[in-house]
Amino acid sequence: MLYSKVFFNKITVEELAEWAGTIPYEILTNINTRVPRVYLNSNK
C-alpha cells in the first residue's frame, strides 16, 4: 500500500513528515544533506 502511494500518486510533505515522525519543515530543510550535488559545468 505504501509503495503504490509513494511511487504512483502524489505525496505531500505533510504526509511524509507524519510517516517519518517529524514536521514538514525538517523534511524540506534536511533534504540538502541527503541529496548529492552533481555539477554539469567542470568550472565548479
mmCIF file of C-alpha atoms in Angstrom:
data_model
loop_
_atom_site.group_PDB
_atom_site.id
_atom_site.type_symbol
_atom_site.label_atom_id
_atom_site.label_comp_id
_atom_site.label_asym_id
_atom_site.label_seq_id
_atom_site.Cartn_x
_atom_site.Cartn_y
_atom_site.Cartn_z
ATOM 1 C CA MET A 1 0.000 0.000 0.000
ATOM 2 C CA LEU A 2 2.708 2.488 0.966
ATOM 3 C CA TYR A 3 4.760 1.511 -2.106
ATOM 4 C CA SER A 4 1.913 2.222 -4.508
ATOM 5 C CA LYS A 5 1.107 5.559 -2.848
ATOM 6 C CA VAL A 6 4.700 6.803 -2.936
ATOM 7 C CA PHE A 7 5.544 5.724 -6.460
ATOM 8 C CA PHE A 8 2.277 6.128 -8.323
ATOM 9 C CA ASN A 9 0.479 9.019 -6.632
ATOM 10 C CA LYS A 10 1.451 12.418 -5.369
ATOM 11 C CA ILE A 11 2.538 12.570 -1.750
ATOM 12 C CA THR A 12 2.533 15.731 0.331
ATOM 13 C CA VAL A 13 5.368 16.854 2.547
ATOM 14 C CA GLU A 14 2.907 16.733 5.433
ATOM 15 C CA GLU A 15 2.250 13.028 4.815
ATOM 16 C CA LEU A 16 5.945 12.273 4.535
ATOM 17 C CA ALA A 17 6.655 14.125 7.767
ATOM 18 C CA GLU A 18 3.906 12.220 9.542
ATOM 19 C CA TRP A 19 5.349 8.891 8.388
ATOM 20 C CA ALA A 20 8.844 9.977 9.480
ATOM 21 C CA GLY A 21 7.638 11.219 12.842
ATOM 22 C CA THR A 22 8.751 14.795 12.266
ATOM 23 C CA ILE A 23 7.436 18.110 10.935
ATOM 24 C CA PRO A 24 7.312 19.281 7.294
ATOM 25 C CA TYR A 25 9.938 21.977 7.912
ATOM 26 C CA GLU A 26 12.531 19.346 8.849
ATOM 27 C CA ILE A 27 11.793 17.313 5.712
ATOM 28 C CA LEU A 28 12.306 20.350 3.477
ATOM 29 C CA THR A 29 15.399 21.754 5.177
ATOM 30 C CA ASN A 30 17.255 18.452 5.627
ATOM 31 C CA ILE A 31 16.965 17.290 2.024
ATOM 32 C CA ASN A 32 20.099 19.244 1.119
ATOM 33 C CA THR A 33 22.315 16.981 3.236
ATOM 34 C CA ARG A 34 20.892 13.774 1.756
ATOM 35 C CA VAL A 35 20.992 14.569 -1.949
ATOM 36 C CA PRO A 36 24.392 14.552 -3.642
ATOM 37 C CA ARG A 37 25.267 17.533 -5.796
ATOM 38 C CA VAL A 38 26.071 16.909 -9.440
ATOM 39 C CA TYR A 39 27.768 19.737 -11.295
ATOM 40 C CA LEU A 40 27.359 19.858 -15.047
ATOM 41 C CA ASN A 41 29.981 22.544 -15.579
ATOM 42 C CA SER A 42 33.570 21.498 -14.793
ATOM 43 C CA ASN A 43 34.420 25.001 -13.522
ATOM 44 C CA LYS A 44 32.887 24.228 -10.105
#
